[in-house]
Short mmCIF file of C-alpha atoms and ligand atoms in Angstrom, two decimals:
data_model
loop_
_atom_site.label_atom_id
_atom_site.label_comp_id
_atom_site.label_asym_id
_atom_site.label_seq_id
_atom_site.Cartn_x
_atom_site.Cartn_y
_atom_site.Cartn_z
CA MET A 6 8.89 52.07 2.99
CA LYS A 7 10.05 52.80 -0.78
CA PHE A 8 12.17 55.41 -2.22
CA ASP A 9 14.17 55.77 -5.39
CA VAL A 10 17.68 55.99 -5.76
CA GLN A 11 18.06 59.56 -5.03
CA SER A 12 15.42 59.59 -1.70
CA GLU A 13 13.21 62.29 -3.96
CA ASN A 14 10.73 60.52 -3.27
CA LEU A 15 10.12 59.29 -0.03
CA ILE A 16 6.86 57.53 1.15
CA ILE A 17 6.85 56.34 4.79
CA LYS A 18 4.84 53.36 5.80
CA PRO A 19 6.40 52.36 8.82
CA TYR A 20 4.76 49.63 9.46
CA LYS A 21 4.42 46.60 6.89
CA ASN A 22 1.46 44.38 6.78
CA GLU A 23 3.66 41.00 6.98
CA LYS A 24 2.45 37.80 5.49
CA ALA A 25 4.55 34.60 4.98
CA THR A 26 6.67 34.79 1.97
CA TYR A 27 5.94 31.72 -0.49
CA VAL A 28 9.19 31.89 -2.34
CA ARG A 29 8.47 29.58 -6.22
CA GLU A 30 12.11 28.68 -7.04
CA GLN A 31 13.53 30.34 -10.45
CA LYS A 32 16.25 28.82 -12.59
CA GLY A 33 18.09 31.37 -14.82
CA ARG A 34 21.46 32.28 -15.74
CA PHE A 35 21.94 34.82 -12.73
CA GLN A 36 20.56 31.96 -10.18
CA ARG A 37 22.80 29.89 -11.77
CA MET A 38 25.55 32.24 -10.87
CA ARG A 39 24.04 32.64 -7.03
CA ARG A 40 24.40 29.02 -6.86
CA ASN A 41 27.66 28.90 -7.80
CA ALA A 42 28.44 31.50 -5.67
CA GLY A 43 26.75 30.27 -3.04
CA TRP A 44 28.42 26.61 -3.37
CA PHE A 45 32.14 28.47 -3.54
CA LEU A 46 31.48 30.33 -0.63
CA MET A 47 30.14 27.45 1.76
CA LEU A 48 32.67 25.50 0.67
CA LEU A 49 35.34 27.91 1.48
CA PHE A 50 33.73 27.67 5.32
CA VAL A 51 33.53 24.50 5.59
CA LEU A 52 37.10 23.70 4.01
CA ILE A 53 39.31 26.49 6.12
CA PRO A 54 39.51 25.33 9.19
CA TRP A 55 40.53 21.93 8.10
CA ILE A 56 43.72 23.28 6.67
CA PRO A 57 46.56 22.24 8.01
CA TYR A 58 49.57 24.74 8.13
CA HIS A 59 53.32 23.54 10.25
CA GLY A 60 51.41 21.19 12.55
CA ARG A 61 48.15 23.03 13.51
CA GLN A 62 45.34 25.13 12.20
CA ALA A 63 46.36 27.51 9.35
CA VAL A 64 43.39 29.80 10.32
CA LEU A 65 42.33 29.61 14.13
CA LEU A 66 41.10 32.91 16.37
CA ASP A 67 42.63 31.68 19.54
CA PHE A 68 40.19 33.78 21.81
CA GLY A 69 41.77 31.98 25.22
CA ALA A 70 45.53 32.56 24.52
CA GLN A 71 44.61 35.64 22.26
CA GLN A 72 46.12 34.84 19.01
CA PHE A 73 45.31 35.12 16.03
CA HIS A 74 46.45 32.49 13.40
CA ILE A 75 46.54 33.04 9.92
CA PHE A 76 48.45 30.95 8.06
CA SER A 77 52.57 32.44 8.59
CA ILE A 78 51.34 35.31 10.66
CA THR A 79 50.20 35.28 14.09
CA PHE A 80 48.56 38.41 15.71
CA PHE A 81 48.55 39.38 18.94
CA PRO A 82 46.35 41.87 20.89
CA GLN A 83 49.51 44.70 20.10
CA ASP A 84 48.48 43.84 16.75
CA LEU A 85 44.73 45.43 17.07
CA THR A 86 45.22 48.41 15.03
CA ALA A 87 46.58 45.62 11.86
CA LEU A 88 42.87 43.69 12.35
CA ALA A 89 41.45 47.19 12.40
CA ALA A 90 42.70 48.17 9.08
CA LEU A 91 41.38 45.13 7.98
CA PHE A 92 38.42 45.73 8.58
CA MET A 93 38.86 49.07 7.20
CA VAL A 94 39.80 47.76 4.23
CA GLY A 95 36.69 45.06 3.74
CA ALA A 96 34.47 48.70 4.68
CA PHE A 97 36.21 50.58 2.09
CA ALA A 98 35.95 47.39 -0.54
CA LEU A 99 32.36 47.34 0.09
CA PHE A 100 31.45 50.66 -0.22
CA PHE A 101 33.47 50.64 -3.82
CA ILE A 102 31.59 47.32 -5.07
CA THR A 103 27.80 48.68 -3.34
CA THR A 104 28.53 52.00 -5.52
CA TRP A 105 29.15 50.30 -8.70
CA LEU A 106 27.05 47.32 -8.89
CA GLY A 107 24.53 48.20 -6.24
CA ARG A 108 23.67 45.50 -3.71
CA ILE A 109 25.42 42.59 -5.70
CA TRP A 110 26.85 41.30 -1.75
CA CYS A 111 23.38 41.18 -0.77
CA GLY A 112 22.03 39.11 -3.92
CA PHE A 113 25.10 37.10 -4.79
CA LEU A 114 27.53 35.93 -1.52
CA CYS A 115 26.10 37.69 2.28
CA PRO A 116 25.83 34.22 4.11
CA GLN A 117 22.62 35.29 4.73
CA THR A 118 20.95 34.85 1.67
CA VAL A 119 23.17 31.67 0.87
CA TRP A 120 21.60 29.96 3.97
CA MET A 121 18.38 31.58 2.97
CA PHE A 122 18.23 30.15 -0.30
CA MET A 123 19.60 27.00 0.93
CA TYR A 124 16.74 26.27 3.52
CA ILE A 125 14.25 27.28 0.78
CA TRP A 126 15.79 24.24 -1.05
CA VAL A 127 15.11 22.43 1.19
CA GLU A 128 11.28 23.44 2.00
CA GLU A 129 10.73 22.89 -1.83
CA LYS A 130 12.16 19.70 -1.95
CA VAL A 131 10.26 18.19 1.53
CA GLU A 132 6.82 20.32 0.72
CA GLY A 133 6.91 21.06 -2.56
CA SER A 134 6.57 24.03 -5.00
CA ARG A 135 4.91 27.28 -4.17
CA ASN A 136 1.61 26.60 -4.69
CA GLN A 137 1.74 23.00 -2.85
CA ARG A 138 3.20 24.97 0.15
CA ILE A 139 0.69 27.67 0.58
CA LYS A 140 -2.30 24.34 0.38
CA LEU A 141 -0.49 22.44 3.08
CA ASP A 142 0.26 25.53 5.41
CA ASN A 143 -3.52 26.32 5.18
CA SER A 144 -4.77 22.50 5.50
CA PRO A 145 -5.55 21.34 8.90
CA MET A 146 -2.64 18.70 10.48
CA SER A 147 -2.78 15.70 9.28
CA TRP A 148 -0.29 12.71 9.29
CA ASN A 149 0.99 13.85 5.71
CA LYS A 150 1.51 17.51 7.11
CA PHE A 151 3.07 16.62 10.59
CA LYS A 152 5.45 14.31 8.57
CA LYS A 153 7.00 16.60 6.15
CA LYS A 154 7.00 19.42 8.72
CA ALA A 155 8.90 17.15 11.09
CA THR A 156 11.25 16.37 8.13
CA LYS A 157 11.76 19.54 7.20
CA HIS A 158 12.45 20.98 10.55
CA SER A 159 14.55 18.18 11.55
CA ILE A 160 17.07 18.94 8.12
CA TRP A 161 17.21 22.38 8.79
CA LEU A 162 18.04 21.79 12.36
CA PHE A 163 20.42 19.41 11.45
CA MET A 164 21.86 21.82 9.06
CA SER A 165 22.41 24.38 11.42
CA LEU A 166 24.25 22.12 13.85
CA LEU A 167 26.82 21.28 10.45
CA THR A 168 26.90 25.74 10.69
CA SER A 169 27.41 26.25 13.95
CA LEU A 170 30.27 23.43 14.70
CA THR A 171 31.88 24.87 11.06
CA PHE A 172 31.97 28.34 12.55
CA MET A 173 33.06 27.34 16.22
CA SER A 174 36.03 25.62 14.63
CA TYR A 175 37.22 29.00 13.43
CA PHE A 176 37.71 29.33 17.64
CA ILE A 177 38.41 26.24 18.53
CA PRO A 178 40.42 23.97 16.94
CA ALA A 179 38.67 21.50 14.99
CA LYS A 180 39.86 18.44 15.42
CA SER A 181 39.73 18.43 19.49
CA LEU A 182 36.12 19.62 18.82
CA TYR A 183 34.93 17.02 17.11
CA VAL A 184 36.92 14.40 19.09
CA ASP A 185 35.09 15.94 21.93
CA LEU A 186 31.78 15.69 20.59
CA PHE A 187 31.85 12.10 19.20
CA SER A 188 33.56 11.51 22.95
CA LEU A 189 31.01 13.37 24.83
CA GLU A 190 33.27 15.00 26.41
CA TRP A 191 32.17 18.70 25.55
CA SER A 192 32.62 21.44 28.12
CA SER A 193 29.22 23.55 29.17
CA ILE A 194 30.50 26.21 27.46
CA VAL A 195 31.22 24.79 24.05
CA THR A 196 28.00 23.50 24.05
CA PHE A 197 26.06 26.62 25.16
CA TRP A 198 27.95 28.37 22.29
CA VAL A 199 27.34 25.38 19.38
CA ALA A 200 23.79 25.46 20.30
CA LEU A 201 23.38 29.30 20.83
CA PHE A 202 24.58 29.54 16.81
CA ALA A 203 22.67 26.30 15.80
CA MET A 204 19.58 28.31 16.92
CA CYS A 205 20.77 31.42 15.54
CA THR A 206 20.87 30.02 12.15
CA TYR A 207 17.95 28.30 11.87
CA GLY A 208 16.05 30.79 13.03
CA ASN A 209 17.54 33.51 11.17
CA ALA A 210 17.99 30.81 7.67
CA GLY A 211 14.18 29.27 8.58
CA PHE A 212 11.99 32.24 9.46
CA LEU A 213 13.56 35.75 9.46
CA ARG A 214 14.54 35.51 6.46
CA GLU A 215 14.21 38.68 4.65
CA LYS A 216 12.93 40.18 7.72
CA MET A 217 16.82 40.01 8.74
CA CYS A 218 17.59 42.13 5.87
CA ILE A 219 14.59 44.65 6.13
CA TYR A 220 14.84 45.26 9.77
CA MET A 221 17.60 44.36 11.28
CA CYS A 222 20.53 44.51 8.56
CA PRO A 223 22.59 47.73 9.39
CA TYR A 224 24.23 47.85 5.82
CA SER A 225 20.86 47.83 4.05
CA ARG A 226 20.09 51.18 5.91
CA PHE A 227 22.51 53.16 4.86
CA GLN A 228 24.33 51.49 1.50
CA SER A 229 21.24 53.59 -0.65
CA ALA A 230 23.43 56.46 0.94
CA MET A 231 26.40 55.14 -1.60
CA PHE A 232 23.61 54.91 -4.73
CA ASP A 233 23.90 57.35 -7.64
CA LYS A 234 21.56 57.45 -10.97
CA ASN A 235 24.89 54.89 -12.37
CA THR A 236 25.11 52.69 -9.52
CA MET A 237 23.83 49.33 -10.69
CA LEU A 238 20.85 47.72 -9.70
CA ILE A 239 17.77 45.40 -10.78
CA ALA A 240 15.13 47.59 -12.54
CA TYR A 241 11.43 46.92 -14.37
CA ASP A 242 10.76 49.03 -17.54
CA ALA A 243 7.91 50.49 -16.63
CA ASP A 244 7.95 52.67 -20.34
CA ARG A 245 8.31 49.36 -22.21
CA GLY A 246 5.76 46.76 -19.48
CA GLU A 247 3.20 49.66 -19.00
CA SER A 248 0.12 49.58 -18.96
CA ARG A 249 0.33 45.91 -18.21
CA GLY A 250 -1.94 43.15 -18.82
CA ARG A 251 -3.00 39.69 -18.94
CA ARG A 252 -3.23 38.24 -22.85
CA LYS A 253 -3.00 35.11 -25.11
CA ARG A 254 0.51 34.27 -26.54
CA ASN A 255 -0.44 35.22 -30.08
CA ASP A 256 -2.19 38.49 -29.26
CA ASP A 257 -0.98 41.55 -30.65
CA PRO A 258 -0.36 43.84 -27.49
CA LYS A 259 -0.40 47.44 -29.22
CA ALA A 260 -3.88 46.64 -30.69
CA LEU A 261 -4.62 45.84 -26.98
CA SER A 262 -2.95 49.03 -25.61
CA LEU A 263 -0.91 46.86 -23.67
CA GLY A 264 2.73 47.05 -22.88
CA ASP A 265 5.25 44.28 -22.61
CA CYS A 266 4.13 43.06 -18.56
CA VAL A 267 1.84 40.18 -19.27
CA ASP A 268 1.41 40.67 -15.42
CA CYS A 269 1.67 36.64 -14.46
CA ASN A 270 3.14 38.06 -11.67
CA LEU A 271 6.38 35.37 -11.57
CA CYS A 272 8.18 38.03 -10.63
CA VAL A 273 6.45 38.82 -7.64
CA GLU A 274 6.52 34.81 -6.68
CA VAL A 275 9.85 34.51 -6.98
CA CYS A 276 11.15 37.27 -4.97
CA PRO A 277 12.57 36.25 -1.81
CA ALA A 278 11.87 39.98 -0.47
CA GLY A 279 8.37 39.38 -0.94
CA ILE A 280 8.06 42.65 -3.32
CA ASP A 281 6.65 43.62 -6.18
CA ILE A 282 9.77 45.09 -8.15
CA ARG A 283 7.32 46.67 -10.61
CA ASN A 284 6.14 49.08 -7.80
CA GLY A 285 9.59 50.88 -8.39
CA LEU A 286 12.91 50.75 -6.49
CA GLN A 287 12.62 49.67 -2.86
CA TYR A 288 15.14 49.44 -0.06
CA GLU A 289 13.48 45.84 0.31
CA CYS A 290 15.31 44.35 -2.82
CA ILE A 291 18.61 42.45 -2.49
CA SER A 292 19.49 42.10 -5.67
CA CYS A 293 19.34 38.68 -6.26
CA ALA A 294 17.76 39.04 -10.33
CA ALA A 295 15.30 35.94 -9.37
CA CYS A 296 12.61 38.10 -10.85
CA VAL A 297 15.16 39.23 -14.02
CA ASP A 298 15.34 35.48 -14.75
CA ALA A 299 11.90 34.81 -14.46
CA CYS A 300 10.41 37.93 -16.35
CA ASP A 301 13.36 37.02 -19.35
CA GLN A 302 11.56 33.59 -19.03
CA THR A 303 8.00 34.68 -19.39
CA MET A 304 9.41 37.05 -22.34
CA GLU A 305 10.73 34.23 -24.16
CA ARG A 306 7.52 32.55 -24.06
CA PHE A 307 5.86 35.47 -25.53
CA ASN A 308 8.41 36.06 -28.15
CA TYR A 309 9.06 39.50 -26.66
CA ASN A 310 12.50 40.84 -26.33
CA LYS A 311 14.06 40.28 -22.67
CA GLY A 312 15.41 42.24 -20.37
CA LEU A 313 11.80 44.24 -19.25
CA ILE A 314 13.11 43.44 -15.47
CA SER A 315 17.13 43.92 -15.55
CA PHE A 316 20.54 44.57 -13.92
CA THR A 317 20.76 47.83 -15.04
CA SER A 318 21.19 51.71 -13.66
CA GLU A 319 18.98 54.20 -13.63
CA ASN A 320 20.80 56.17 -16.00
CA ALA A 321 20.62 53.23 -18.80
CA LEU A 322 17.08 53.07 -17.94
CA ALA A 323 16.46 56.11 -19.06
CA GLY A 324 18.65 56.09 -21.72
CA ASN A 325 21.23 58.52 -20.43
CA LYS A 326 25.05 58.28 -20.95
CA VAL A 327 26.26 56.23 -17.99
CA SER A 328 29.70 56.75 -16.22
CA VAL A 329 31.79 54.10 -14.67
CA PHE A 330 34.74 56.24 -13.75
CA ARG A 331 32.96 58.85 -11.37
CA PRO A 332 34.44 61.00 -8.68
CA LYS A 333 32.57 58.50 -5.86
CA ILE A 334 33.74 55.28 -7.19
CA LEU A 335 37.69 56.52 -7.72
CA ALA A 336 37.66 57.87 -4.01
CA TYR A 337 36.18 54.51 -2.74
CA ALA A 338 38.99 52.38 -4.93
CA SER A 339 42.19 55.04 -4.23
CA ILE A 340 41.31 54.52 -0.48
CA THR A 341 40.95 50.55 -0.89
CA THR A 342 44.06 50.88 -2.66
CA VAL A 343 46.14 52.64 -0.61
CA MET A 344 45.06 50.14 2.63
CA VAL A 345 45.36 47.33 1.06
CA CYS A 346 48.92 48.71 0.33
CA LEU A 347 49.41 49.89 3.68
CA MET A 348 48.36 46.60 5.27
CA ALA A 349 50.90 44.61 2.97
CA PHE A 350 53.15 46.85 4.13
CA PHE A 351 52.51 46.35 7.58
CA VAL A 352 52.61 42.85 7.39
CA ALA A 353 56.15 42.67 5.48
CA THR A 354 57.77 44.41 7.80
CA ARG A 355 56.22 43.79 11.14
CA VAL A 356 58.88 42.47 13.42
CA PRO A 357 58.02 38.73 14.80
CA ILE A 358 59.02 39.69 18.53
CA GLU A 359 57.85 42.11 21.02
CA ALA A 360 60.32 43.25 23.73
CA ASN A 361 60.28 45.58 26.52
CA ILE A 362 62.44 46.66 28.87
CA LEU A 363 61.86 47.57 32.76
CA ARG A 364 63.99 48.97 34.87
CA ASP A 365 64.54 48.18 38.59
CA ARG A 366 62.91 51.27 40.25
CA THR A 367 62.98 50.12 43.81
CA VAL A 368 67.21 50.64 43.10
CA LEU A 369 68.39 52.79 40.87
CA TYR A 370 72.17 51.67 41.11
CA ARG A 371 74.43 49.83 42.88
CA THR A 372 78.23 50.31 43.37
CA ASN A 373 80.37 47.24 43.38
CA PHE A 374 83.09 46.94 45.33
CA ASP A 375 85.88 47.35 42.46
CA GLY A 376 83.71 50.87 41.80
CA SER A 377 81.87 49.53 38.50
CA VAL A 378 78.14 50.74 38.85
CA GLU A 379 75.43 48.39 38.44
CA ASN A 380 71.79 48.74 37.08
CA SER A 381 69.16 46.12 36.78
CA TYR A 382 66.68 45.52 34.53
CA GLN A 383 63.91 42.87 33.72
CA LEU A 384 63.00 42.05 29.60
CA LYS A 385 59.27 40.98 28.64
CA LEU A 386 60.01 39.09 25.58
CA THR A 387 57.58 37.71 23.32
CA ASN A 388 58.43 35.38 20.28
CA LYS A 389 55.17 36.19 18.05
CA GLN A 390 57.19 33.61 15.40
CA GLN A 391 55.49 29.65 15.20
CA PHE A 392 58.58 28.30 16.01
CA ALA A 393 61.19 28.50 19.24
CA ASP A 394 63.78 30.71 18.73
CA GLU A 395 66.74 31.74 20.73
CA TYR A 396 67.72 35.56 21.50
CA THR A 397 70.68 36.91 22.56
CA ILE A 398 70.90 40.73 23.84
CA ARG A 399 73.77 43.61 23.56
CA VAL A 400 74.07 46.91 24.81
CA ALA A 401 75.17 49.68 22.31
CA GLY A 402 75.76 53.44 23.26
CA MET A 403 78.27 52.86 26.34
CA GLU A 404 81.84 51.67 26.10
CA ASN A 405 82.62 48.63 28.24
CA ALA A 406 79.02 48.07 29.30
CA SER A 407 78.63 44.33 30.14
CA LEU A 408 75.63 42.08 30.12
CA ASN A 409 75.16 39.28 32.95
CA LEU A 410 73.31 36.94 30.80
CA THR A 411 75.77 34.32 29.40
CA LYS A 412 73.13 31.91 27.68
CA PRO A 413 70.87 33.11 24.95
CA ILE A 414 67.36 33.28 25.87
CA ALA A 415 65.21 30.44 24.73
CA ALA A 416 61.33 31.32 23.42
CA GLY A 417 58.95 28.50 22.81
CA ALA A 418 56.49 29.51 19.66
CA HIS A 419 54.47 32.27 20.95
CA GLU A 420 55.70 31.91 24.01
CA MET A 421 56.41 35.66 26.38
CA VAL A 422 59.23 35.50 28.70
CA VAL A 423 60.50 37.25 31.59
CA VAL A 424 64.43 37.73 32.08
CA PRO A 425 65.79 39.75 34.90
CA PHE A 426 69.63 41.12 34.33
CA THR A 427 72.03 43.64 35.13
CA ILE A 428 74.30 45.72 32.85
CA THR A 429 77.88 46.64 34.35
CA VAL A 430 80.02 49.48 33.60
CA PRO A 431 83.68 49.90 34.87
CA GLU A 432 84.09 53.06 36.84
CA GLU A 433 86.72 54.55 34.68
CA ALA A 434 84.00 54.75 31.49
CA ILE A 435 81.30 56.12 33.06
CA SER A 436 81.54 60.29 32.55
CA LYS A 437 77.79 61.51 33.37
CA LYS A 438 75.15 60.63 35.97
CA ILE A 439 72.52 59.49 33.61
CA SER A 440 73.63 57.91 30.09
CA GLU A 441 71.27 56.96 27.21
CA LEU A 442 72.04 53.43 25.67
CA GLU A 443 70.69 51.16 23.34
CA LEU A 444 69.51 47.20 24.14
CA ILE A 445 69.60 44.81 20.51
CA ILE A 446 67.35 42.37 20.94
CA GLU A 447 68.66 39.72 18.16
CA ASN A 448 67.13 36.00 17.14
CA LYS A 449 69.71 33.28 16.67
CA ASN A 450 70.13 33.74 12.68
CA GLN A 451 70.20 37.52 13.12
CA GLU A 452 66.95 38.04 10.80
CA VAL A 453 65.08 39.49 13.81
CA SER A 454 66.16 42.69 15.34
CA VAL A 455 64.62 45.22 17.87
CA HIS A 456 66.38 48.58 19.32
CA LYS A 457 65.19 49.44 22.75
CA PRO A 458 66.33 52.70 24.01
CA THR A 459 66.58 52.81 28.12
CA ARG A 460 68.82 54.53 30.41
CA PHE A 461 72.30 53.44 33.21
CA TYR A 462 71.54 55.47 36.43
CA SER A 463 75.25 56.06 38.17
CA GLY A 464 74.58 58.59 40.48
S1 SF4 B 14 12.28 42.51 -6.36
FE1 SF4 B 14 13.81 41.00 -7.94
S2 SF4 B 14 15.96 41.48 -7.47
FE2 SF4 B 14 15.17 42.92 -5.94
S3 SF4 B 14 15.00 40.88 -4.40
FE3 SF4 B 14 13.29 40.40 -5.09
S4 SF4 B 14 13.01 38.81 -6.60
FE4 SF4 B 14 15.71 39.76 -5.90
S1 SF4 B 15 7.65 38.36 -14.47
FE1 SF4 B 15 7.63 40.52 -16.14
S2 SF4 B 15 5.58 40.16 -17.33
FE2 SF4 B 15 5.44 38.96 -15.45
S3 SF4 B 15 4.70 40.21 -14.17
FE3 SF4 B 15 6.51 40.46 -13.94
S4 SF4 B 15 7.52 42.10 -15.05
FE4 SF4 B 15 5.28 41.55 -15.89
#
């Protein structure tokens, strides 16, 4: 399928003839940026599970205990809205970046692209250049071919296993994961998940590659809806390049009625999506800019101006005015900013305890021998802090009400405790059958407190 950014010229071709894509290695300024970004993200991915924080892993998504630890904050199932808001911040930030810079996420930051280029790099080192790889694949099986294929797949599998182990260490404490691995004490469920993620990485980065972006990634499907004529994208300047044709370096293109495209085909050979950018904008393009670097190299060789293929916008290419601050961009930027502020507010004002008061529903009240009235309750208290603490309860809104709790309630880090207690009110202090009161639960230092309304029955 092919389209221009405004989808005016949609050409539907539902089935594509799938041929293996042999990617030529490319160097250049954009490839340097892409590699540096890839290394940085990969280092983050590998190192984050090893960051300690107060004696435990700083980032741990513990599904078993239903707790997500991110440094000093622990999210519980009750904080699901905060996590949903976090995903929404990510989504709007992505919409903002896409409208402004196009598919920069796909080409430079997406794990699919980072891993795909890493696997292609291994392929290149083991099996040789693009032409050598094509020759090798077309040749009959030999000892040399077997050796190269076995080496490549072994390295790919090893990298997939490391990726899977790193990924799993976000869910299982990294130290125990590796200790269990080396002492062969893995449970079958851990073995299953590690094997599954390893095979997914192997299949995805080794074989599926651009097909994942073209046929499976939902983002590639809807990102064109965010594009406008000012969105940055990779484009070929057809006015300058056509008519294309081969020539010698010293030939005068004007005399030969040729444009600047020397038809070297390098932009096609370096493309991981297997497309020809000279055919116009295509949704398969992930904006990796490999074709920009390849074409700039050719332009330099022929002493032409660089930028026949460039990172530009449709308006810039047509010589029209480029507008950065347009309503769509401002709207996405504003929504992202508001959501980030709301998230920050939520985190700053989050109360690190969860308390629920349940009344005893079997007996509404009891009258004691001295005429005082007693109600029974149950407190369910979850200490969301990352350290143990002690809590007290007091009653507000009813004079002379007393609790039968004499000692503070102790709760370990992330622990939920259930405490039954009673409130007793002397006969003379009772003026109505149902009184509204408030229970105030505070920690030892009175830094954390929650107010819970409840009722007191006396008749
Ligand atoms: S057309 Fe260029 S920018 Fe797009 S995927 Fe291919 S090489 Fe990358
Ligand atoms: S790399 Fe540039 S000069 Fe070579 S074929 Fe592509 S557009 Fe033409």
